[in-house]
Short mmCIF file of C-alpha atoms in Angstrom, two decimals:
data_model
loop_
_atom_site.label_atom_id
_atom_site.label_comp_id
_atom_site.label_asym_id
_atom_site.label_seq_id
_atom_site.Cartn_x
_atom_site.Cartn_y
_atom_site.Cartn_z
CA UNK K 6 -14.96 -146.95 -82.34
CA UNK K 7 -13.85 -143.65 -81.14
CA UNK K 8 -14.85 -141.91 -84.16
CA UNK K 9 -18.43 -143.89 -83.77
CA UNK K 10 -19.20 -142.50 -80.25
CA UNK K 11 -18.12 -138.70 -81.69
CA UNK K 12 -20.61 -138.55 -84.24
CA UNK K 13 -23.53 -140.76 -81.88
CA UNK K 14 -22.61 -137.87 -79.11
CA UNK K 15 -22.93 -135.25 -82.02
CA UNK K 16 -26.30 -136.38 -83.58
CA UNK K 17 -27.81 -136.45 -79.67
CA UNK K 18 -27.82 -132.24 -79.95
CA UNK K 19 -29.95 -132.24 -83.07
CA UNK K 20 -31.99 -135.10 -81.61
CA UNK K 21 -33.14 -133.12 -78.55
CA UNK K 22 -33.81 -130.07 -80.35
CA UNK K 23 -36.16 -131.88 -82.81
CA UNK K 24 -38.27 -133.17 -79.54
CA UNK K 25 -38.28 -130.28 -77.63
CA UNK K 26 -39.01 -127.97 -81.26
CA UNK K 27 -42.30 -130.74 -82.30
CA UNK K 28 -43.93 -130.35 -78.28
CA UNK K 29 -42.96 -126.62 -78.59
CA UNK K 30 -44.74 -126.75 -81.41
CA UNK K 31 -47.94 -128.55 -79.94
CA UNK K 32 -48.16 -126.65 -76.55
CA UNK K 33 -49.21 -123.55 -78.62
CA UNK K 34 -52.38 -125.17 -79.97
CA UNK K 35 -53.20 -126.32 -76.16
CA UNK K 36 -55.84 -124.93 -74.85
CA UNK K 37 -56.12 -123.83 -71.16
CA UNK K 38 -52.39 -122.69 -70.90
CA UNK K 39 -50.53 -121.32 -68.01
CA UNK K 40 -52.04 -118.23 -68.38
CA UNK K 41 -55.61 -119.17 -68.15
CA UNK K 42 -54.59 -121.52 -64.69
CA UNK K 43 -53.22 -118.57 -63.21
CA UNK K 44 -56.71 -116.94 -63.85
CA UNK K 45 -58.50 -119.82 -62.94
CA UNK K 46 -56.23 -120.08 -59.50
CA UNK K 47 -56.54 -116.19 -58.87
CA UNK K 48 -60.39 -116.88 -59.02
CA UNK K 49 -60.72 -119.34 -56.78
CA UNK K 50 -61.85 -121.73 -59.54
CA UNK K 51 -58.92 -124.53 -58.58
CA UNK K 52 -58.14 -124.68 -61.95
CA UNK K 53 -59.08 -124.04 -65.83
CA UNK K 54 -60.68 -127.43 -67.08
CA UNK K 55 -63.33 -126.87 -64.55
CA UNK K 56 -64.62 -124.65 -66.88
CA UNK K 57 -65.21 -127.30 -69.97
CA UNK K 58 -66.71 -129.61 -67.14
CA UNK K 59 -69.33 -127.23 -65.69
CA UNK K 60 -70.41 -125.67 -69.19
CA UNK K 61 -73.58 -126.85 -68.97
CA UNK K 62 -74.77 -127.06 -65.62
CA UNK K 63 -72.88 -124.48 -63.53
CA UNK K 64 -73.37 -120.88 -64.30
CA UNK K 65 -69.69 -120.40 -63.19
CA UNK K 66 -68.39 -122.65 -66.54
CA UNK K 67 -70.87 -121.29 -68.63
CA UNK K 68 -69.73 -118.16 -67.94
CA UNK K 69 -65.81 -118.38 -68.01
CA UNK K 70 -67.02 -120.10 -71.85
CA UNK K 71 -68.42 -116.97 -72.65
CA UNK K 72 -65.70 -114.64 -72.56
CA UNK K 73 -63.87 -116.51 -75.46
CA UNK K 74 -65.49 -113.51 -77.32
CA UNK K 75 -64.00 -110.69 -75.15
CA UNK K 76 -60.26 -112.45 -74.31
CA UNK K 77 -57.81 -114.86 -76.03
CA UNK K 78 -57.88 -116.15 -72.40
CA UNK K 79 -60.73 -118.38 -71.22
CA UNK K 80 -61.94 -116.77 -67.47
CA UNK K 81 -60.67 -113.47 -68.09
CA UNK K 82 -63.44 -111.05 -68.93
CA UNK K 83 -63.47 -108.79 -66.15
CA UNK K 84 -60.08 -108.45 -64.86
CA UNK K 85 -57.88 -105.61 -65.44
CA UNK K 86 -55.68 -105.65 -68.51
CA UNK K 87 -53.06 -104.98 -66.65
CA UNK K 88 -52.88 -108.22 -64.65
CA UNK K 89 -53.15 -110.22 -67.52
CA UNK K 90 -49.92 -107.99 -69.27
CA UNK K 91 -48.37 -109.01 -66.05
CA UNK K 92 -48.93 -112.64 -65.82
CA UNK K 93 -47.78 -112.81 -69.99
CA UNK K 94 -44.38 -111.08 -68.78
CA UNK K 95 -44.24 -113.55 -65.96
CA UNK K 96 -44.65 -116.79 -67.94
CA UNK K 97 -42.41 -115.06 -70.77
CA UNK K 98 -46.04 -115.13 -73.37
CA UNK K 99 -45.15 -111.19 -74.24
CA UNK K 100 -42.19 -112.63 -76.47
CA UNK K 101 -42.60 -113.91 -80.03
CA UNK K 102 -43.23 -117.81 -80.19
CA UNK K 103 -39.76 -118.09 -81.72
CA UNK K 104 -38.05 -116.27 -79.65
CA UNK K 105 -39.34 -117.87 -76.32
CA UNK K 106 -37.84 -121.51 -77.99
CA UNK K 107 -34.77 -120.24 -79.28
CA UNK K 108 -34.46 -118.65 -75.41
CA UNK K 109 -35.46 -121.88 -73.92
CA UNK K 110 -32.86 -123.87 -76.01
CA UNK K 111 -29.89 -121.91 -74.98
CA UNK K 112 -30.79 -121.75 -71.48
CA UNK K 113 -31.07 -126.28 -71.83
CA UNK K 114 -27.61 -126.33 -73.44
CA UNK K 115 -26.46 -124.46 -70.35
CA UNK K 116 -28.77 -127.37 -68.61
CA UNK K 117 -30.49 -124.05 -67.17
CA UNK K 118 -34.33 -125.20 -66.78
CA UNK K 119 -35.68 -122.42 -64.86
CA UNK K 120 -38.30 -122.18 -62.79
CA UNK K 121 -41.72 -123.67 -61.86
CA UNK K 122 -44.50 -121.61 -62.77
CA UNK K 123 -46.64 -122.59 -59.43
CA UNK K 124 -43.94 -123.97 -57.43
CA UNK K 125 -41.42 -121.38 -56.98
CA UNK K 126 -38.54 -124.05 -57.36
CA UNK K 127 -35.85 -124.85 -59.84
CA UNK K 128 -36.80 -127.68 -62.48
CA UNK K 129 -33.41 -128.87 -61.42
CA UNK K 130 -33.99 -129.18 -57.64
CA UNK K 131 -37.51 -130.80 -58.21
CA UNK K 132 -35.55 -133.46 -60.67
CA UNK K 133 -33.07 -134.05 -58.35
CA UNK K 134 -35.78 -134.53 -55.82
CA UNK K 135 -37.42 -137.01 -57.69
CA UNK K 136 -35.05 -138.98 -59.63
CA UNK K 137 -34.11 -141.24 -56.88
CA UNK K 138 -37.82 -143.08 -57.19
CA UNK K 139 -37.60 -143.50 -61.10
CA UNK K 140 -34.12 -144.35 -61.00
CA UNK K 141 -34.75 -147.07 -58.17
CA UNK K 142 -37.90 -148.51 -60.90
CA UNK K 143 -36.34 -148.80 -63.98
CA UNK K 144 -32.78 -150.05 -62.84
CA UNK K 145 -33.63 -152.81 -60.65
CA UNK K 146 -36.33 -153.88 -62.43
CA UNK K 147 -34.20 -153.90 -65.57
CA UNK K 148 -31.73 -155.64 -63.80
CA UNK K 149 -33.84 -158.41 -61.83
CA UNK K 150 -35.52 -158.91 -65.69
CA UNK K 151 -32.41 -159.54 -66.85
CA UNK K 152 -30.95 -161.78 -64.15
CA UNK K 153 -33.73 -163.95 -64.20
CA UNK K 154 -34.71 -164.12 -67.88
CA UNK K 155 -31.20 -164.96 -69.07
CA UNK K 156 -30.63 -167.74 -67.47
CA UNK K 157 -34.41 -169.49 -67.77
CA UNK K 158 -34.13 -168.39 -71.10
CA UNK K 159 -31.08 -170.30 -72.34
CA UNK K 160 -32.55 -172.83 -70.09
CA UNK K 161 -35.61 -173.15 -71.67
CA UNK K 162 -33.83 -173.61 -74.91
CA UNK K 163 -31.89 -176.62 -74.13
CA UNK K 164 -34.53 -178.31 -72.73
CA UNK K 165 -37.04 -177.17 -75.91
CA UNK K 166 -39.89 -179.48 -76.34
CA UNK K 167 -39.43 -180.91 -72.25
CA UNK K 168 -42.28 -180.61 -69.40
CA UNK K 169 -40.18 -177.58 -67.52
CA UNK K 170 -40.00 -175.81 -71.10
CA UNK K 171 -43.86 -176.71 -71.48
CA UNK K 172 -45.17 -174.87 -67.85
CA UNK K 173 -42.69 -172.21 -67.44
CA UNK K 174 -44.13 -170.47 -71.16
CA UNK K 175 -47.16 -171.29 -69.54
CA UNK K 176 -45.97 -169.26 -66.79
CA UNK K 177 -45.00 -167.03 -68.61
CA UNK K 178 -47.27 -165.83 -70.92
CA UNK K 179 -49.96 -165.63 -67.95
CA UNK K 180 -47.26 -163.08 -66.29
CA UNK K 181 -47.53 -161.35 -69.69
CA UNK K 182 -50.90 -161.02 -69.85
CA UNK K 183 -50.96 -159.55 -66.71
CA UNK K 184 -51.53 -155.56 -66.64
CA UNK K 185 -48.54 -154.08 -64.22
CA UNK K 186 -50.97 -152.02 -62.90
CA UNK K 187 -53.14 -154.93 -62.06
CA UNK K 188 -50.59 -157.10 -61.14
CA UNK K 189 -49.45 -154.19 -59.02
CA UNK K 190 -53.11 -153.87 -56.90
CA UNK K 191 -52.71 -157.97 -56.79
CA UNK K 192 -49.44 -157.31 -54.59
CA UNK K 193 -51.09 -154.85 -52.18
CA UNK K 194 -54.26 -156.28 -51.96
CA UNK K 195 -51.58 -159.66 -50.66
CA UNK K 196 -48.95 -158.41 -49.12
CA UNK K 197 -49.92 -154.65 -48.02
CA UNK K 198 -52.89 -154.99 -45.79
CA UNK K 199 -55.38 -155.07 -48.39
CA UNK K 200 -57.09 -157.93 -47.45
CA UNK K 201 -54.60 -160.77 -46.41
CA UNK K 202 -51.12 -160.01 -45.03
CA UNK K 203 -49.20 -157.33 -43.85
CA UNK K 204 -45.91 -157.67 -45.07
CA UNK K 205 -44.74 -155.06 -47.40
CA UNK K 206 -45.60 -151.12 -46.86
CA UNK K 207 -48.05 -149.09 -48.86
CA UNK K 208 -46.50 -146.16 -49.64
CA UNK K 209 -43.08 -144.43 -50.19
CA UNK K 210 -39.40 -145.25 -50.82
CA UNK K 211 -38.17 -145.14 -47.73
CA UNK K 212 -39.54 -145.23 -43.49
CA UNK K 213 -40.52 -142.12 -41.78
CA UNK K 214 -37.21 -142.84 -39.63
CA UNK K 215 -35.05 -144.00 -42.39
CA UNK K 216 -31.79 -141.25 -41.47
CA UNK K 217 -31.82 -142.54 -37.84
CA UNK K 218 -31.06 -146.22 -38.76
CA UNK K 219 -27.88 -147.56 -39.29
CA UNK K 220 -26.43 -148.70 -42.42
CA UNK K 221 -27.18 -152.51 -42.66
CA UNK K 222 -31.24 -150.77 -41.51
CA UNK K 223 -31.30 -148.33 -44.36
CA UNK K 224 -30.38 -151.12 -46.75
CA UNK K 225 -33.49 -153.38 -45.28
CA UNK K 226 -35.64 -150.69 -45.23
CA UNK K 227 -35.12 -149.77 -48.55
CA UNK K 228 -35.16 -153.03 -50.50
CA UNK K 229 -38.19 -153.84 -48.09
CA UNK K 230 -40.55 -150.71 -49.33
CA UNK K 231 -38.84 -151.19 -53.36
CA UNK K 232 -39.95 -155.10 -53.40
CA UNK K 233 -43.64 -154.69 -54.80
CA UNK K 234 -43.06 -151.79 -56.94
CA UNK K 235 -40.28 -153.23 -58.65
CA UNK K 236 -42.15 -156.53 -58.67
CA UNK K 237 -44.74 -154.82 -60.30
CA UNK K 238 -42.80 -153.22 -62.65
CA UNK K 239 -40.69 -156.37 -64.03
CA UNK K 240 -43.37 -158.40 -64.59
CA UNK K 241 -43.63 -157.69 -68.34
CA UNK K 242 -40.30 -157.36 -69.09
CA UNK K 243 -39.33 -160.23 -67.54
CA UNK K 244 -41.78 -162.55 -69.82
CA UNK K 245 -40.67 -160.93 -73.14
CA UNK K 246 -36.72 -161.32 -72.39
CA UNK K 247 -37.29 -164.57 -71.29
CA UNK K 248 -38.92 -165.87 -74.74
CA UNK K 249 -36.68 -163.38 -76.62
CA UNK K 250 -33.87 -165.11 -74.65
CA UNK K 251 -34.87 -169.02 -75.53
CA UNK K 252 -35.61 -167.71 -79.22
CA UNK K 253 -32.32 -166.30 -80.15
CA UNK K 254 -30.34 -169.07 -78.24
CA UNK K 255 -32.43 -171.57 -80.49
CA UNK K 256 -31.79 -170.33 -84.08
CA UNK K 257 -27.98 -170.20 -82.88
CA UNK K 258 -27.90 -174.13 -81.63
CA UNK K 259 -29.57 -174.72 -85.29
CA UNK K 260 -26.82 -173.61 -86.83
CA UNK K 261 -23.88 -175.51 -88.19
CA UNK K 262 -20.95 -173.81 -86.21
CA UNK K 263 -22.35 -175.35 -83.20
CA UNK K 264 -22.52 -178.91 -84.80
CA UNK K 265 -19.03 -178.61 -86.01
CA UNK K 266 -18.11 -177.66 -82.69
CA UNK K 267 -19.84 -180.56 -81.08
CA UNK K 268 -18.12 -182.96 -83.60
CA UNK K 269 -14.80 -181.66 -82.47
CA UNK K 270 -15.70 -183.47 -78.67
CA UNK K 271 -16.18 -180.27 -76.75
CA UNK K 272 -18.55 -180.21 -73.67
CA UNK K 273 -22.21 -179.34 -74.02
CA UNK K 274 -21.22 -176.63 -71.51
CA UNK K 275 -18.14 -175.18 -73.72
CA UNK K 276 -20.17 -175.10 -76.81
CA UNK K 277 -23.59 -173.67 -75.56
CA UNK K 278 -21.13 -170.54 -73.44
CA UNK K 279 -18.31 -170.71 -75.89
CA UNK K 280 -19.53 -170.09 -79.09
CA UNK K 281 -23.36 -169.63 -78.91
CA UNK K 282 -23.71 -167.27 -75.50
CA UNK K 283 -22.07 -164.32 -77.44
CA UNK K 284 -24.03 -164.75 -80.64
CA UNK K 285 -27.12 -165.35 -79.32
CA UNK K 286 -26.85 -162.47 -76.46
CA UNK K 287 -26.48 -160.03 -79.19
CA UNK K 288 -30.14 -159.48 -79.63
CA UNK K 289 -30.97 -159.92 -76.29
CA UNK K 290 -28.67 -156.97 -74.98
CA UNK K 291 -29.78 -154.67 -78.28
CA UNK K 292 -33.11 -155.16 -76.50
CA UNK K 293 -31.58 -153.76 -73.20
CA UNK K 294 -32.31 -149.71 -74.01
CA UNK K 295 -36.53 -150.61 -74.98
CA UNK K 296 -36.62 -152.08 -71.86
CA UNK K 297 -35.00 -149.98 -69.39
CA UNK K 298 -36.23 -146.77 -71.17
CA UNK K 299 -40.13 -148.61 -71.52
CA UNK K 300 -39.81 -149.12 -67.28
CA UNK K 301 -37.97 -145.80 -66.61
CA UNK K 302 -40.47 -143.92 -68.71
CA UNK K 303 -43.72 -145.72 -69.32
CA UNK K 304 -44.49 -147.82 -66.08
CA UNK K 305 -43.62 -144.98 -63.73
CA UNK K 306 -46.51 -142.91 -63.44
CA UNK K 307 -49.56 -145.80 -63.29
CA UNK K 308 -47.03 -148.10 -60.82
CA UNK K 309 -45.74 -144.51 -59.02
CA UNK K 310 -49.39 -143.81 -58.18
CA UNK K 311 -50.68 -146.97 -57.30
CA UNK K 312 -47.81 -147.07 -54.37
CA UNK K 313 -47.50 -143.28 -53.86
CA UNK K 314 -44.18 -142.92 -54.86
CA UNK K 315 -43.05 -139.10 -55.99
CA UNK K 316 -41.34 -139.64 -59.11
CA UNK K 317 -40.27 -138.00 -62.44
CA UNK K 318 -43.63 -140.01 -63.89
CA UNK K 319 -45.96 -138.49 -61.62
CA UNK K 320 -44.29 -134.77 -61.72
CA UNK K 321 -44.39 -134.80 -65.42
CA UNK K 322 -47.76 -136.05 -65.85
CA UNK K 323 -49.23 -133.20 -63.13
CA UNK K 324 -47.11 -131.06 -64.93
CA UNK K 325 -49.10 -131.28 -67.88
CA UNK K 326 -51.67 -131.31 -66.25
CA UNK K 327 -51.51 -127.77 -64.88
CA UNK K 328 -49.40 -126.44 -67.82
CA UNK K 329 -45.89 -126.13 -65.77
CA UNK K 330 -44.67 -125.88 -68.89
CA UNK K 331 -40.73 -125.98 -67.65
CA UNK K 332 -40.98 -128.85 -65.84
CA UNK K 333 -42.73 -130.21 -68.35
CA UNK K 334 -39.95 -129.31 -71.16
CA UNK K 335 -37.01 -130.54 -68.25
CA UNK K 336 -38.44 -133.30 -67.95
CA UNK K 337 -38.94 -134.24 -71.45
CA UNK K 338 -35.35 -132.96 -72.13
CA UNK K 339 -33.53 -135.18 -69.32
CA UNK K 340 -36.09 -138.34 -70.49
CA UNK K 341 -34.82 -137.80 -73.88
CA UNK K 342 -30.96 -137.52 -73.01
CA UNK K 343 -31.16 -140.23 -71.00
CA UNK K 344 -33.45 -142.21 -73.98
CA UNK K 345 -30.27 -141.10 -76.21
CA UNK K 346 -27.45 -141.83 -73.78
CA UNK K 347 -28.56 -145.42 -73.24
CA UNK K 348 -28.65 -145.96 -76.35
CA UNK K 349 -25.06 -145.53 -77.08
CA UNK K 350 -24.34 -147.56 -74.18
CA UNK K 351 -26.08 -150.79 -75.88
CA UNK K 352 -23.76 -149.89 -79.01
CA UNK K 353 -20.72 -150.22 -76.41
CA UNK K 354 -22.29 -153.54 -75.18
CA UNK K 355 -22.47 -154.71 -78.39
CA UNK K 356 -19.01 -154.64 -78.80
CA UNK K 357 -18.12 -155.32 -75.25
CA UNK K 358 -19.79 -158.80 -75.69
CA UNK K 359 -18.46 -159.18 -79.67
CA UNK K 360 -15.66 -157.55 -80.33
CA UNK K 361 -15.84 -158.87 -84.06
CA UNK K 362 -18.48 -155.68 -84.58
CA UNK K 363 -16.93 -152.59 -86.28
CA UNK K 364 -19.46 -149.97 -86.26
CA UNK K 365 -17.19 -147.47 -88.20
CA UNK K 366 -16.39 -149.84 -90.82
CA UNK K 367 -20.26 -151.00 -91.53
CA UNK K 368 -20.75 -147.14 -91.60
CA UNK K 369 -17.73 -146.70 -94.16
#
């Protein structure tokens, strides 16, 4: 197993540089770079795009369109060569394409992100800042998921065909076909002063007075502003492990191993967490990386707005936005380690819950 996890840990270094080499790659054919929102900020223009939107009816846009002709950089006919041989050697553009990655990928092996380009703060210290929030979202809500689909799974499968199995897929598939982001306006319209009851807060992670409280208060206060986010962001996961759950447990009862077990006299209870709970969870905990990584990564930003929580989802997406292109790269290099990471751990979980499977020797 040993050997396994070497060459897993070995292909992540290859696996990083192909991600960060393919959006490398597709930043150059951007348009309205970091470069041209430096212009556009220096103007007074708030920021690049404005341009596209006003072509037509502002004389501003059509303007800053028409100097495509004179400069490779929209908005900057007019200005003084000079600042915009300054701002390239600032944002590193007066180096070679190549030579810009192949710097950028020995400064991330050295986990050396630099620097915002609008911020004036370390990619590091801005992750650190806002890993808390995404962390908090995709761990509990992986975790509730879990907790609560595993065990109305399996029971859901025993009692296959029955009234409880018949309303509780009905229950679930209506939580399925519920948008988070929906589902996540349906929680503070109810429960955040929307229209009904004040119970939950609006916005943040944590009270304005969180450090003065003592420990037992921190620990309310917290789980008390996570509740509808995380709600939020379980409900989808929670309806697909809970059918992938019943699913796998079924095709295992089906099979003859459990009905010579059953001949042999041993309890319903012995046979179902015996012999089938560590077959059957095999596929459920394979599933364990899509959904943690699918919370962590994809529900952040729309459930992260909706209750104004400052995350890694909302600083990469208005890092793209305004073409912060190391944050946007830091991010996208710590999403894809962690992606990477996890996945290694559902190998080791794999074996942790059957030890019959030899990933070296399937390899071999």
């Amino acid at each position: 197993m040993g050997a396994y996890i070497l060459r897993r840990l070995a292909l992540v270094i290859p696996t990083l540089l192909g991600i960060l080499l393919v959006n490398f790659i597709l930043t150059q054919f951007v348009p309205g770079g970091p470069v041209e929102q430096a212009i556009a900020r220096a103007q007074g223009g708030g920021d690049v795009f404005q341009g596209f939107a006003g072509g037509n009816n502002d004389a501003g846009g059509m303007d800053a369109l028409n100097t495509a002709s004179d400069s490779k950089y929209i908005g900057a006919r007019g200005l003084p060569p000079e600042f915009i041989a300054e701002l390239e050697r600032e944002f590193g553009f007066d180096k070679p394409p190549v030579e810009r990655f192949l710097r950028m990928v020995w400064n991330y092996m050295r986990f050396d992100f630099g620097e915002s380009y609008f911020r004036s703060v370390s990619v590091v210290d801005l992750v650190i800042e806002k890993l808390p929030v995404s962390i908090t979202l995709g761990l509990w809500s992986t975790l509730i998921a879990y907790l609560i689909s595993i065990p109305l799974g399996i029971r859901k499968a025993v009692k296959d065909g029955s009234k409880f199995d018949t309303w509780t897929s009905g229950a679930i598939i209506a939580a399925y076909a519920i948008p988070g982001f929906l589902f996540a306006i349906l929680l503070l319209v109810l429960f955040a002063g929307g229209s009904y009851w004040q119970i939950f807060p609006l916005r943040g992670l944590t009270s304005d007075n969180f450090e003065t409280l003592s420990a037992w208060g921190k620990v309310k206060d917290y789980v008390w502003h996570i509740t509808l986010p995380v709600l939020a962001s379980t409900i989808g996961a929670f309806a697909t492990l809970t059918l992938l759950t019943k699913n796998s447990f079924l095709d295992e009862i089906k099979k003859h191993y459990v009905m010579t077990a059953r001949a042999k006299g041993l309890s319903e209870r012995r046979v179902l967490y015996g012999h089938v709970f560590r077959n059957a969870m095999l596929i459920v905990i394979a599933g364990f990386p899509a959904v943690f990584i699918g919370v962590f990564f994809g529900g952040s930003l729309i459930i992260e707005t909706i209750f104004s929580l400052d995350g890694l989802g909302r600083l990469g997406f208005e890092a793209a936005v305004a073409r912060d292109y190391p944050i946007v790269f830091g991010t996208l290099f710590i999403f894809g380690l962690i992606g990477l990471v996890v996945g290694i751990l559902s190998d080791l979980m794999y074996v942790l819950v059957d030890p019959r499977i030899d990933f070296e020797r399937r390899e071999g």
